[in-house]
Short mmCIF file of N, CA and C in Angstrom, two decimals:
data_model
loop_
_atom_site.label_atom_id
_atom_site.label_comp_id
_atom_site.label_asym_id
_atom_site.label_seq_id
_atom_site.Cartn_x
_atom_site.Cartn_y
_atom_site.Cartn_z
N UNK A 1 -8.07 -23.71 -26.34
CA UNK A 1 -9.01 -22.62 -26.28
C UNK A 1 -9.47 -22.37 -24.85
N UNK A 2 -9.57 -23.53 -24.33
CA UNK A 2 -9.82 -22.94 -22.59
C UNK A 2 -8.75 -22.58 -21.91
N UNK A 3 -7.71 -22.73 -21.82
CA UNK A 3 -6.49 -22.25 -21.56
C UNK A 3 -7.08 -20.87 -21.54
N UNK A 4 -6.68 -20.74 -22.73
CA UNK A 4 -6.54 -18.96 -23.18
C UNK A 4 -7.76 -18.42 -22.20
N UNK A 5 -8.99 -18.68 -22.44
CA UNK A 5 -10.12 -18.11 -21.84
C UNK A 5 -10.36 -18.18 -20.87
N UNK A 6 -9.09 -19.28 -19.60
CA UNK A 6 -9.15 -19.45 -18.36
C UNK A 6 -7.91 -18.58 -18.03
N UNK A 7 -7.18 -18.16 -18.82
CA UNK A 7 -5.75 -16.75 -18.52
C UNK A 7 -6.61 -15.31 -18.71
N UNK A 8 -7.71 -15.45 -19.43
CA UNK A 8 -8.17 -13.87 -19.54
C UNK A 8 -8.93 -13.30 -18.46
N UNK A 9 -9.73 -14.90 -17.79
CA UNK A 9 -10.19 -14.24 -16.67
C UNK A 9 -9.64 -13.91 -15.47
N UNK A 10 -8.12 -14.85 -15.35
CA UNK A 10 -7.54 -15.18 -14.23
C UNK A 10 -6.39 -13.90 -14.04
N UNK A 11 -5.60 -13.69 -15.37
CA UNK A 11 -5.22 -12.35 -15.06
C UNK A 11 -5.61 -11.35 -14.62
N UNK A 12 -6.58 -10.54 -15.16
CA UNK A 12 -7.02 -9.54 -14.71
C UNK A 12 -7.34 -9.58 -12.76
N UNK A 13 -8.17 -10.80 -12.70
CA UNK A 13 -7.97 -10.86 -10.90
C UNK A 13 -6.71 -11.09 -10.03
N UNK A 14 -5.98 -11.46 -10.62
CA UNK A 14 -4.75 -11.92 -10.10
C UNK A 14 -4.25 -10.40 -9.86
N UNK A 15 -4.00 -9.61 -10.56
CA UNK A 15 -3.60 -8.19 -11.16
C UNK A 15 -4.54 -7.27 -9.71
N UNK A 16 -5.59 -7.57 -10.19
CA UNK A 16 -6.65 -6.38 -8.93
C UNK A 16 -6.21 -7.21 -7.89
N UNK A 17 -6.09 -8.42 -7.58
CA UNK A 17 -5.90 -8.91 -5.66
C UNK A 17 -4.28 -8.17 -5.48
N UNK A 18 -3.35 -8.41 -6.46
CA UNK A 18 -2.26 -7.61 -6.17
C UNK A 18 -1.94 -6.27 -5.62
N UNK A 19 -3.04 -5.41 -6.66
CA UNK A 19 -3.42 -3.97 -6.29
C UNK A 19 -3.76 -4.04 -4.88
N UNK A 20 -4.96 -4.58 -4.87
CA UNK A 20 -5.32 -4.39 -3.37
C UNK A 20 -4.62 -4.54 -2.39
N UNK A 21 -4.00 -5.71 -2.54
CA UNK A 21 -2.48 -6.16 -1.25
C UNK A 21 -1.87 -4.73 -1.14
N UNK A 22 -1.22 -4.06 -2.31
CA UNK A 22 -0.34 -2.88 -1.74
C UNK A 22 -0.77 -1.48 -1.41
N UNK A 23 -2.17 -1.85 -1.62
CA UNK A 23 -3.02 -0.47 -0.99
C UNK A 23 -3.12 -0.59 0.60
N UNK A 24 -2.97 -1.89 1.25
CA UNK A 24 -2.65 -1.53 2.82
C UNK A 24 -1.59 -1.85 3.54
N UNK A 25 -0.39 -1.69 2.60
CA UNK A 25 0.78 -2.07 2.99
C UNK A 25 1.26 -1.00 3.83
N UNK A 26 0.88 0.23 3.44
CA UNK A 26 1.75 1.47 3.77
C UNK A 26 0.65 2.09 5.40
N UNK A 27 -0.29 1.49 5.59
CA UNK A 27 -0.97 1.65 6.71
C UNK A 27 -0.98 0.53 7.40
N UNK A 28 -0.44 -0.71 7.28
CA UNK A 28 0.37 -1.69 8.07
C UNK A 28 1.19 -1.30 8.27
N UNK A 29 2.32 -0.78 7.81
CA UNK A 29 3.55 -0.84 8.00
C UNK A 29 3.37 0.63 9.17
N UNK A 30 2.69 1.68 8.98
CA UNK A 30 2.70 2.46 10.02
C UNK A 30 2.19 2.08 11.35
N UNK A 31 0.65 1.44 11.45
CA UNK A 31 0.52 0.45 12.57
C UNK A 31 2.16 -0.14 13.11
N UNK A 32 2.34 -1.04 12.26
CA UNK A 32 4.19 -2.20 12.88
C UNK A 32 4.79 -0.78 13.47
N UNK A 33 5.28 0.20 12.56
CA UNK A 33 5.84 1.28 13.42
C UNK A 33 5.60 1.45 14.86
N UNK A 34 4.39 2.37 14.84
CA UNK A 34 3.57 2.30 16.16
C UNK A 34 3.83 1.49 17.30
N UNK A 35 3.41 0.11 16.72
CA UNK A 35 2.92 -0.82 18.13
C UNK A 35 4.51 -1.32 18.42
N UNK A 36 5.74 -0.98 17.33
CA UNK A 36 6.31 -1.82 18.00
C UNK A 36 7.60 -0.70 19.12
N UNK A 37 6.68 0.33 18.95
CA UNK A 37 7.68 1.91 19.90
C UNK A 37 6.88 1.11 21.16
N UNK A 38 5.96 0.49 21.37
CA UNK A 38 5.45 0.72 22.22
C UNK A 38 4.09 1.47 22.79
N UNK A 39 2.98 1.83 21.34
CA UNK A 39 2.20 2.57 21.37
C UNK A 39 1.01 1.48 22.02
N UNK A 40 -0.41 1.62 22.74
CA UNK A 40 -0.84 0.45 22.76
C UNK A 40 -2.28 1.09 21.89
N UNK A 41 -2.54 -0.01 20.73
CA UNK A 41 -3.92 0.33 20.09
C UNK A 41 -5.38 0.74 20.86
N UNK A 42 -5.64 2.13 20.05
CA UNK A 42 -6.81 3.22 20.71
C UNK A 42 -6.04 4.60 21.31
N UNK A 43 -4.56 4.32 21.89
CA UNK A 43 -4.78 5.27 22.49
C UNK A 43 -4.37 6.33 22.11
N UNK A 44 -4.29 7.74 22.85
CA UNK A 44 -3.83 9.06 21.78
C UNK A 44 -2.38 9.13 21.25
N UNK A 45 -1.78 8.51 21.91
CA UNK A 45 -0.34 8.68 21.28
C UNK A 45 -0.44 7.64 20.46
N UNK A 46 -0.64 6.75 20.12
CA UNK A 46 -0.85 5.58 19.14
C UNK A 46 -1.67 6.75 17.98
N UNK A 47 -2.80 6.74 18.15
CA UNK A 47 -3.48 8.05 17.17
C UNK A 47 -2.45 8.76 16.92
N UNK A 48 -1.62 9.79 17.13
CA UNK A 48 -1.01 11.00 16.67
C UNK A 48 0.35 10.20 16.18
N UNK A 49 0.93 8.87 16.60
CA UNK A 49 2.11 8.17 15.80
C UNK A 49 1.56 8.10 14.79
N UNK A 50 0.93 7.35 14.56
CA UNK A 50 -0.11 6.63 12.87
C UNK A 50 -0.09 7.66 12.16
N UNK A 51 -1.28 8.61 12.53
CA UNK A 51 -1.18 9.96 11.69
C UNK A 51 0.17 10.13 11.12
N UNK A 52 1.65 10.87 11.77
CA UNK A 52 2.54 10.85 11.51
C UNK A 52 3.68 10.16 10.74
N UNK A 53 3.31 8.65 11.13
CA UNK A 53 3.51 7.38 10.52
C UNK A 53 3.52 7.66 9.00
N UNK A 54 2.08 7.57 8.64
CA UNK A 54 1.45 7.02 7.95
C UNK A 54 1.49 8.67 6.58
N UNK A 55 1.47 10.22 7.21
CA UNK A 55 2.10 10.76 6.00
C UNK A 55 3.30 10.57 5.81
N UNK A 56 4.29 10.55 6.65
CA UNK A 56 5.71 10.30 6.05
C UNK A 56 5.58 9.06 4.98
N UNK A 57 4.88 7.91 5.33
CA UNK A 57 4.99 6.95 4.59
C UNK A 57 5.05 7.98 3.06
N UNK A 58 3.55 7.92 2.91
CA UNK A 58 2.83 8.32 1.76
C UNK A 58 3.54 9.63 1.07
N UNK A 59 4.84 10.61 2.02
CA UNK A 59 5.95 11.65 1.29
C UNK A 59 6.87 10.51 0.62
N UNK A 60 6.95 9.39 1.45
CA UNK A 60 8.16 8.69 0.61
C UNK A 60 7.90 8.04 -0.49
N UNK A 61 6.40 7.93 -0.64
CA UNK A 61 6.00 6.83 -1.89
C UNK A 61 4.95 7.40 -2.85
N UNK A 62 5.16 8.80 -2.98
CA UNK A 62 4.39 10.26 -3.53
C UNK A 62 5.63 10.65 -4.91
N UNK A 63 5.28 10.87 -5.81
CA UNK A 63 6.42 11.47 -7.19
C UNK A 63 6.10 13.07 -6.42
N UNK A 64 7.71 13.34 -7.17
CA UNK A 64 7.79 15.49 -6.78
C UNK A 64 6.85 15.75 -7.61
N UNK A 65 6.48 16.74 -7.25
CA UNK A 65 5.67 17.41 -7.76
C UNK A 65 6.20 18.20 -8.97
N UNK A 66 5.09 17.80 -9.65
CA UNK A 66 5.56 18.56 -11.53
C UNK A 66 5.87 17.16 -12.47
N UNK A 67 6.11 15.32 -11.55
CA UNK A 67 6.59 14.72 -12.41
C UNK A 67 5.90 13.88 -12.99
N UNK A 68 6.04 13.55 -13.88
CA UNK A 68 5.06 12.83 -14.47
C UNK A 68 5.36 11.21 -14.90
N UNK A 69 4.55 10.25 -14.52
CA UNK A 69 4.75 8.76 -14.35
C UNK A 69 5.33 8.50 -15.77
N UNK A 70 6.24 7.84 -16.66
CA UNK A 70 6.99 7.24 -17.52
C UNK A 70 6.15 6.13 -18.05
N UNK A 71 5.65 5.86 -19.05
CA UNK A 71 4.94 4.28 -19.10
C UNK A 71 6.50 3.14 -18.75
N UNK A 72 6.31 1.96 -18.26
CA UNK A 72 6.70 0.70 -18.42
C UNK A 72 7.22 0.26 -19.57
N UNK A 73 8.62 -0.06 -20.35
CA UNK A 73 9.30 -0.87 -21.05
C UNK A 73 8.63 -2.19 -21.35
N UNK A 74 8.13 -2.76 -20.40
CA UNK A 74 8.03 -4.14 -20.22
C UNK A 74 7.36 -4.49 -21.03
#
């Protein structure tokens, strides 16, 4: 019985720290872009890479428009 009632609480956090990890993956990964052209952090061309960076990211990891998410098999 504690088992079970130590998986109900532990999933659900396990699940949200996951979420959170890949909510700043895609604004890391534009920073790594950036700094590693050679941009140095603060300055305007560092600013206007990121920007740039960072929508392309978010075109590549965006559904077309009109589609609609599928539930999970699993």
């Amino acid at each position: 019985m504690k088992l079970t009632k130590l998986l109900t609480l532990f999933l659900p956090i396990l699940f949200a720290a996951m979420g959170l990890t890949a909510c700043g993956s895609i604004e890391s990964a534009a920073q790594d872009d950036c700094t590693s052209i050679g941009w140095q952090l603060g300055s305007k061309g560092y600013q206007d890479c990121y920007k740039a960076r960072l929508y392309e990211r978010k075109l590549d990891y965006s559904m077309p428009p009109g589609d609609q998410p599928a539930p999970s098999l699993l």
